[in-house]
Amino acid sequence: MANRIAATYAGTSSTRTHTITFTPPTPGARLIAVVTTYWHVENDPPGWEMVYSPEVGWNYVYFYIRVATGSETSVSFTLYQSHPSFHAVIYERDDCQELKFATAGETTGSQVQATATVPQGGGRVFAVVNNAVSGSNLVWPAGLVEDFTASGTYCYSYFASGEWPAPGQRTWTVTGLKSSSNESVLAVVGFGTADATPPTAPANLRVVTATPYAVTLAWDAATDDVGVAGYGVYLDGVKHGPDVTGTTTTITGLSPGRSYRVGVDAVDSAGNRSPVVEITVTPDVDQPPAPPGNLRAVHVGGTTVTVAWDEAVDDYALAGYGVYLNGVARELAHPHLEYTFAGLARGVTYLVEVDAVDSAGNRSERAALEVTTVASTLPSTPDPLSATPEGDTISLAWGASVDDTRVVRYEILLDGQVVGTTTELAYVIDSLVPGVTYVVQVRAVDEDDGRSEPATAVVTVPPPPWTAVASPTYQVGEWAGNTVDEHGVTWVVEREAGWSSTPPVTVPGEEAAADDGGFSGPGRFQPRTITLEGVAVAPTRSAMVHAQERLLAALSPRQAGLLRVVEAHTTRQAQVRLGDAIEITDINGLAFRWVLTLVAEDPRRYAVQPVYAEASPPVLPGAGEVVVDLEGDYPAIPGVLTVYGPIRNFTITHVESGLVIAARDGVVLPADDRYRVEIDLRTRLVWAHVPPEVDPEPRPARSLLARFPSRFALQPGRNTLRLEGEATGDEGRPRLTVHARNAWC
């Protein structure tokens, strides 16, 4: 094995990465890199261990070590910043297996010292003087010989090495330094030979436990003249994972019925390994699980059936259950002991089967059960349906649906999409676009989740009392800018400020705890101030006077109104109040200037049409998920989440963020849609709704929640909401409904 200087290096160009090349070393030798640099090394080179770097002086000194594989031909060091002052020597040694001591000293004078206690043994000493001044003429102490000198922009580096000194406290003194205001650093390390005697081989290797896929081995401790550091484990002659420190280990990932050679050796801290002792093991063949017992129907409805069964038994690890309907798999690894089939036909007999599956994919025989759904009828159509348009709303009213079970709610559809539900016989669809024709429908839903044929009406929302003359139009109440109204008055918006710009951000004074429902985060938008300014031109003096009166009546000082901005491809709106008195200045007998200042406390600009979605777990305990895709660029889009029973201890998880809203332990919602918990993500308010004969008004219900993270909000893009909870014993399926609108900054 060679003992040599493999390479020397002195940086000449300003670069972050310095690469040192050398001829391949002898496998098993120690490569030692002694490095000096103006900027610190950002990351250790792969495969090299930094064993010493003294925290003295202005510049940096590093000692790295690596066990050679024989294929190394270079090593690269990346600095914090580019610089030419990077010097190094690469040594290859066979007597430097590990670091035995390290020391350093510094000076601004003509000599520098470093003192260390040298242990017993032998090896090699390496020293480096860094940050020396030009003109120095170093004199090394006995035992050290200079190997390389390198000059740099800010420093000179001197590298030396020598024989191992006698044990005990030793001081190395280097003279000949030129005095300077910057410290010169002397670093000295000793790398010595390690223990050369391997441990004894472990005795009494044996199998403690075995499964079809794993064996646990044990053995008696080995002995060593210095000390056993650990044990290597081998599978079919190949080392299996890192060394272990104890006298037992488990080998996993085996195949049932196949024979393996397993072995163990001992290793000491010098890396000496004992002979490997081996035994042969053959894992048992995994048997399939027993069939699930006591398959039974726990609920039979008109369109749903819930079955349950007792836990199956397996010799190793049960993975779940396969659930089949008329021979077709619904799930192949269901984790629970209960399952609900939904969407069934009424009065039909079905074959339900369940088998058990283990982690190897072995399946049991199937347990079978025939179940006949209730021959109930679907709810009747909720006729007659009346739909009355007024402004931008349609008011709906309908007759009660009749069903042989119980009607639990009515779904409201707008152009084929569900936009809301109610237990009442009336509903108002708002925020519609004037002049547009809509198809509105109402259908009944019974406790078996059966849906009636919808009652349908085609309704045209009245057109606005004005005609657009420019885009966008700005609408507040009965007034609209960039239009000609029904009285012949032309309203031109000459300047707009605040609607198309984002309000500034204000940072909260204090962070609110995540569990108390307070607002938190890096900041929030201030209220949005919107200023519209323009000219109105009337056909007559009388029309001008009446136009001014209508503008003043569009929004009273204490009234909250809606500002709707209709652009070419989108319509957005915001709740506003007057921010200042409406200004009116006559130009002549037919025209006047006007200024309308509005303030939106909630600065978001919302889409006109809402987004509605709902989730319903098929069985409890279990989960139901709904995906809500939202457009816009506001980072936290508000919405209203409503939970209906029957459910106990519900949780709502926003999957993308991982945030969870959780009910307090013991909170139960019954199987009656009139009982529900409403969570407003914008105001952070929680309301409990109960039947009107109990309390006609919703009750504040923040106390029902154990956790309401302040950052829980909907986001632009995909939002996956998961409802989970426990069963209450009542029939019915719980629901989570989501009402939201796309929102922009």
XYZ file of C-alpha atoms in Angstrom, residues 137-615:
479
model
C 10.438 31.947 6.492
C 9.046 29.113 8.565
C 11.130 26.908 10.808
C 9.269 23.697 11.711
C 9.870 21.775 14.949
C 11.715 18.468 14.958
C 9.644 15.674 13.472
C 7.776 17.821 10.907
C 8.935 18.365 7.326
C 7.387 20.905 4.979
C 5.533 19.232 2.102
C 4.022 22.160 0.165
C 3.793 25.969 0.176
C 1.027 27.954 -1.534
C 0.485 31.702 -1.873
C -2.863 33.418 -2.230
C -4.491 36.803 -2.562
C -4.810 37.262 1.195
C -2.725 34.507 2.754
C 0.092 32.019 2.491
C -0.334 28.338 3.476
C 2.404 25.939 4.602
C 1.786 22.168 4.831
C 4.000 19.714 6.750
C 3.882 16.145 8.046
C 6.052 13.938 10.218
C 6.474 10.953 12.476
C 4.341 10.118 15.518
C 5.957 11.588 18.683
C 6.293 9.924 22.070
C 3.060 9.804 24.108
C 2.259 12.558 26.603
C 1.745 16.318 26.411
C 3.557 17.755 23.386
C 3.920 21.309 22.086
C 4.709 22.165 18.461
C 6.344 25.578 17.911
C 6.715 27.117 14.447
C 8.957 30.193 14.101
C 9.898 32.486 11.259
C 6.498 34.069 10.827
C 6.341 37.667 9.719
C 4.306 39.678 12.223
C 0.892 40.889 11.068
C -2.391 42.308 12.366
C -4.153 39.146 11.126
C -3.827 35.890 13.065
C -1.703 33.089 11.661
C -3.072 29.662 12.547
C -1.136 26.475 13.284
C -3.249 23.307 13.208
C -1.751 19.898 14.122
C -3.554 16.539 13.945
C -2.474 12.975 14.476
C -3.927 10.039 12.603
C -3.018 6.669 14.071
C -3.374 2.986 13.478
C -6.409 1.225 14.957
C -6.888 -2.071 16.639
C -5.785 -4.869 14.281
C -7.274 -7.826 16.172
C -10.795 -8.881 15.066
C -13.455 -9.930 17.599
C -14.432 -13.542 18.163
C -17.363 -14.841 16.103
C -20.808 -14.610 17.774
C -21.910 -17.926 19.250
C -25.274 -19.717 19.469
C -26.985 -18.016 16.505
C -30.649 -19.007 16.714
C -34.201 -18.173 15.586
C -36.309 -16.581 18.333
C -39.559 -16.056 16.413
C -40.630 -16.588 12.807
C -43.546 -15.525 10.621
C -44.124 -16.236 6.936
C -42.389 -12.945 6.126
C -39.840 -12.309 8.873
C -37.480 -14.011 11.327
C -36.080 -12.653 14.579
C -32.525 -13.829 15.327
C -30.506 -13.788 18.549
C -26.898 -14.690 19.386
C -24.428 -14.644 22.270
C -22.155 -11.622 22.578
C -18.705 -11.746 20.936
C -15.496 -10.654 22.690
C -12.672 -8.337 21.572
C -9.369 -7.139 22.998
C -10.600 -3.521 22.810
C -14.354 -3.750 22.509
C -17.103 -4.971 20.174
C -18.758 -2.081 18.321
C -21.600 -4.010 16.703
C -22.749 -6.930 14.601
C -23.286 -7.365 10.882
C -26.305 -9.303 9.629
C -26.194 -11.248 6.343
C -28.910 -12.714 4.135
C -27.794 -15.345 1.621
C -24.221 -14.105 1.968
C -25.048 -10.418 1.369
C -24.835 -7.838 4.167
C -28.388 -6.865 5.193
C -28.572 -3.256 6.333
C -26.197 -1.418 8.705
C -24.502 -2.987 11.713
C -26.675 -3.448 14.816
C -25.514 -2.777 18.364
C -27.528 -5.395 20.242
C -27.544 -9.187 20.081
C -30.896 -9.538 18.316
C -32.379 -8.376 14.999
C -35.411 -8.980 12.779
C -35.122 -9.626 9.029
C -38.299 -8.718 7.141
C -39.477 -9.014 3.550
C -39.004 -12.794 3.314
C -41.082 -15.135 1.153
C -43.091 -17.925 2.803
C -41.739 -21.440 2.272
C -38.347 -20.383 0.836
C -35.070 -21.335 2.576
C -32.551 -18.594 3.459
C -28.984 -18.535 4.821
C -28.821 -15.975 7.628
C -25.538 -15.019 9.260
C -23.959 -12.710 11.831
C -20.426 -11.421 12.435
C -18.925 -9.053 15.020
C -17.044 -5.805 14.302
C -14.841 -3.625 16.515
C -14.349 0.138 16.387
C -11.358 -0.283 14.046
C -13.504 -2.046 11.495
C -12.052 -5.521 12.075
C -14.709 -8.180 11.456
C -14.971 -11.689 12.837
C -15.862 -14.756 10.731
C -19.554 -14.991 9.796
C -21.624 -17.697 11.494
C -24.679 -18.940 9.543
C -27.822 -21.010 9.952
C -30.611 -21.878 7.497
C -34.193 -20.716 8.117
C -37.399 -21.496 6.189
C -40.399 -19.194 6.907
C -43.768 -20.910 7.221
C -46.252 -20.786 4.375
C -48.871 -18.073 5.032
C -52.387 -19.470 5.390
C -55.462 -17.550 4.182
C -57.695 -15.938 6.824
C -60.834 -17.561 8.163
C -64.085 -16.192 6.655
C -65.708 -13.256 8.482
C -68.372 -14.493 10.893
C -71.919 -13.379 11.615
C -72.546 -11.430 8.414
C -75.768 -9.521 9.037
C -77.860 -6.575 7.827
C -77.927 -3.740 10.353
C -79.990 -1.354 8.212
C -82.221 -1.999 5.196
C -83.767 0.952 3.405
C -85.281 1.601 0.031
C -82.001 2.476 -1.712
C -79.372 1.658 0.933
C -78.303 -1.450 2.833
C -75.750 -1.514 5.659
C -74.168 -4.837 6.594
C -71.785 -5.730 9.416
C -69.672 -8.745 10.356
C -67.355 -10.056 13.075
C -63.584 -9.702 12.790
C -61.841 -12.503 10.861
C -58.837 -14.428 12.189
C -55.488 -14.781 10.358
C -52.229 -16.526 11.269
C -50.163 -13.437 10.453
C -51.603 -10.044 9.468
C -55.130 -9.232 8.365
C -55.245 -6.422 5.755
C -58.984 -5.845 5.316
C -62.165 -7.181 3.773
C -63.528 -7.610 0.281
C -67.136 -6.482 -0.177
C -69.217 -7.785 -3.115
C -72.698 -7.062 -4.452
C -74.182 -9.668 -6.774
C -70.671 -11.020 -7.326
C -69.130 -7.658 -8.266
C -66.438 -6.252 -5.977
C -67.214 -2.885 -4.382
C -64.038 -2.799 -2.262
C -61.195 -5.325 -1.972
C -59.494 -4.102 1.228
C -62.206 -2.343 3.246
C -60.735 -1.455 6.670
C -63.931 -1.545 8.779
C -66.408 -4.164 10.015
C -69.367 -2.412 8.384
C -70.255 -1.303 4.877
C -73.143 0.628 3.290
C -74.359 -0.076 -0.249
C -76.035 2.999 -1.715
C -77.913 3.688 -4.936
C -79.826 0.389 -4.883
C -83.180 -0.287 -6.482
C -86.198 -0.486 -4.202
C -87.827 -3.838 -3.477
C -84.982 -5.856 -5.068
C -83.130 -8.831 -3.535
C -79.313 -8.558 -3.592
C -76.563 -11.066 -2.806
C -74.057 -9.526 -0.387
C -70.710 -11.280 0.167
C -67.702 -10.469 2.350
C -64.277 -12.133 2.500
C -61.090 -11.382 4.469
C -57.680 -10.672 2.917
C -54.248 -10.790 4.587
C -51.116 -8.759 3.825
C -49.932 -11.408 1.354
C -53.121 -11.130 -0.674
C -54.532 -14.469 0.491
C -58.332 -14.314 0.555
C -60.725 -16.329 2.694
C -63.903 -17.985 1.548
C -66.812 -15.567 1.229
C -69.566 -15.190 3.779
C -72.881 -14.609 1.964
C -76.211 -12.964 2.771
C -79.318 -12.153 0.722
C -80.941 -8.786 1.480
C -84.130 -7.324 -0.005
C -84.437 -3.534 -0.058
C -87.606 -1.910 1.204
C -90.221 -1.631 -1.530
C -90.821 2.032 -0.793
C -91.605 4.569 -3.454
C -89.708 7.675 -4.414
C -91.011 10.970 -3.058
C -93.631 12.726 -5.134
C -92.704 15.760 -7.202
C -93.005 18.892 -5.034
C -95.764 20.512 -7.079
C -97.037 23.091 -7.651
C -93.805 25.095 -8.056
C -94.052 28.876 -8.301
C -91.027 30.934 -9.345
C -91.247 34.711 -9.102
C -88.412 36.874 -10.454
C -87.719 40.210 -8.822
C -84.597 42.284 -9.372
C -81.715 39.815 -9.440
C -83.539 37.101 -7.437
C -86.040 34.317 -8.014
C -88.352 33.447 -5.121
C -89.470 29.804 -5.107
C -92.394 28.172 -3.316
C -93.734 24.642 -3.717
C -96.124 22.099 -2.303
C -94.968 19.449 0.137
C -93.723 16.172 -1.321
C -95.418 12.941 -0.221
C -93.395 9.812 0.567
C -93.972 6.453 2.247
C -90.928 7.114 4.460
C -89.892 10.648 5.420
C -88.855 13.596 3.270
C -85.741 15.028 4.907
C -84.959 17.977 2.618
C -85.455 19.647 -0.740
C -82.652 20.288 -3.227
C -82.649 23.502 -5.284
C -81.164 23.277 -8.790
C -80.197 26.138 -11.082
C -79.539 25.144 -14.689
C -79.093 21.541 -13.554
C -76.651 22.243 -10.686
C -77.550 21.942 -7.006
C -77.117 25.376 -5.420
C -78.636 24.730 -2.004
C -80.910 22.650 0.202
C -83.680 23.457 2.658
C -86.213 21.763 4.914
C -88.737 24.540 4.234
C -91.167 24.924 1.326
C -89.606 28.124 0.033
C -86.204 29.325 -1.135
C -84.708 32.472 -2.692
C -82.013 32.205 -5.357
C -80.113 35.496 -5.401
C -77.254 37.186 -7.278
C -78.711 36.361 -10.695
C -77.917 38.242 -13.898
C -80.726 40.494 -15.165
C -82.130 39.580 -18.571
C -80.951 35.934 -18.393
C -83.327 32.957 -18.610
C -82.786 30.189 -16.021
C -84.152 26.686 -15.503
C -84.987 26.297 -11.804
C -85.928 22.976 -10.208
C -86.870 21.587 -6.806
C -86.699 17.911 -5.887
C -87.435 16.074 -2.644
C -84.971 13.741 -0.886
C -86.216 11.071 1.524
C -84.419 9.348 4.408
C -83.382 6.525 2.071
C -81.602 9.102 -0.104
C -84.245 8.617 -2.788
C -84.946 11.646 -4.985
C -88.192 12.666 -6.594
C -88.681 13.862 -10.122
C -87.985 17.597 -10.008
C -90.599 20.309 -10.271
C -89.361 22.612 -13.027
C -89.885 26.222 -14.019
C -88.245 28.357 -16.702
C -87.813 31.912 -15.471
C -86.384 35.019 -17.097
C -84.958 37.546 -14.697
C -86.237 41.010 -15.685
C -83.794 42.956 -17.836
C -82.167 45.970 -16.204
C -83.815 49.379 -16.629
C -80.804 50.645 -18.585
C -78.643 49.916 -21.638
C -74.872 49.594 -21.468
C -72.877 52.127 -23.499
C -69.380 51.090 -22.367
C -67.609 48.284 -20.509
C -67.506 47.679 -17.654
C -70.808 48.739 -16.150
C -70.903 49.635 -12.442
C -74.207 48.867 -10.672
C -75.330 49.981 -7.210
C -79.000 49.358 -6.465
C -81.126 50.830 -9.263
C -78.215 52.980 -10.526
C -75.644 51.923 -13.106
C -72.653 53.726 -14.626
C -71.614 53.527 -18.291
C -75.282 53.175 -19.235
C -78.296 55.011 -20.614
C -81.124 54.573 -18.133
C -84.845 54.263 -18.833
C -85.237 58.033 -18.463
C -82.749 58.767 -21.234
C -79.953 59.880 -18.896
C -76.430 58.856 -19.965
C -74.107 57.970 -17.071
C -70.430 57.917 -18.132
C -67.714 56.713 -15.716
C -64.636 58.797 -16.485
C -62.430 57.588 -13.605
C -62.395 54.489 -11.443
C -60.017 53.876 -8.524
C -59.866 50.989 -6.064
C -61.902 48.329 -7.820
C -59.174 47.052 -10.135
C -56.293 47.632 -7.675
C -55.401 45.591 -4.604
C -55.705 47.290 -1.203
C -52.569 47.448 0.980
C -51.738 44.784 3.545
C -51.774 45.424 7.274
C -50.025 43.145 9.779
C -52.031 42.139 12.883
C -50.660 43.434 16.152
C -50.604 39.971 17.699
C -50.656 36.412 16.474
C -53.853 34.678 17.566
C -53.573 31.100 18.744
C -54.581 28.550 16.122
C -57.049 26.836 18.418
C -59.059 29.875 19.473
C -60.430 30.719 16.048
C -58.678 34.077 15.861
C -57.207 35.520 12.697
C -53.534 34.893 12.141
C -50.939 34.738 9.429
C -48.506 37.163 7.763
C -51.075 39.916 7.182
C -54.489 40.778 5.818
C -55.970 43.224 3.343
C -57.379 46.508 4.524
C -60.883 47.573 3.473
C -61.189 48.477 -0.187
C -62.138 52.087 -1.076
C -63.695 52.403 -4.518
C -64.158 55.794 -6.159
C -66.287 56.244 -9.274
C -66.330 59.631 -10.937
C -68.057 60.754 -14.114
C -70.592 62.858 -15.964
C -74.353 62.452 -16.384
C -76.165 64.007 -19.382
C -79.991 64.275 -19.368
C -82.404 65.017 -22.238
C -84.220 67.715 -20.227
C -83.692 69.879 -17.177
C -86.394 67.954 -15.319
C -84.756 64.625 -16.213
C -81.436 65.940 -14.861
C -82.981 66.900 -11.510
C -84.676 63.514 -11.151
C -81.398 61.781 -12.139
C -79.612 63.518 -9.273
C -82.339 62.400 -6.872
C -82.056 58.793 -8.064
C -78.273 58.839 -7.594
C -78.639 60.166 -4.033
C -81.201 57.426 -3.295
C -79.096 54.580 -4.745
C -77.431 53.943 -1.371
C -78.290 55.592 1.935
C -75.487 56.461 4.395
C -76.200 53.552 6.782
C -77.254 51.035 4.169
C -75.147 48.094 2.951
C -75.474 47.516 -0.755
C -74.011 45.511 -3.566
C -71.575 46.884 -6.129
C -71.645 44.702 -9.232
C -69.094 45.251 -12.016
C -70.006 43.655 -15.353
C -67.026 43.237 -17.666
C -66.787 41.610 -21.088
C -66.021 38.101 -19.822
C -66.807 38.130 -16.126
C -69.053 39.696 -13.516
C -67.854 40.346 -9.965
C -69.353 42.036 -6.939
C -68.668 43.255 -3.398
C -70.696 44.374 -0.387
C -70.220 48.154 0.048
C -71.287 51.167 2.061
C -70.966 54.860 1.326
C -67.510 56.085 2.235
C -68.373 59.748 1.825
C -71.286 61.919 0.780
C -72.236 61.581 -2.877
C -70.894 64.641 -4.704
C -72.962 66.335 -7.422
C -71.780 69.430 -9.339
C -73.844 71.013 -12.121
C -72.100 71.622 -15.415
C -75.064 73.219 -17.170
C -78.811 72.765 -17.344
C -78.547 69.243 -18.801
C -75.340 67.800 -17.354
C -73.612 67.417 -14.002
C -70.505 65.808 -12.547
C -70.814 63.164 -9.847
C -68.451 61.352 -7.463
C -69.463 58.108 -5.716
C -67.121 56.892 -2.926
C -67.740 53.353 -1.639
C -66.017 51.252 1.027
C -65.947 47.434 1.042
C -64.985 46.112 4.493
C -64.428 42.719 2.896
C -62.066 43.661 0.059
C -62.556 40.476 -1.933
C -64.255 40.717 -5.323
C -66.631 37.788 -5.564
C -68.172 35.888 -8.454
C -71.918 36.362 -8.853
C -72.821 32.675 -8.973
C -72.051 30.622 -5.850
C -70.338 27.233 -5.696
C -72.185 24.452 -3.850
C -71.001 20.939 -3.009
C -71.653 18.296 -0.384
C -70.015 15.199 1.104
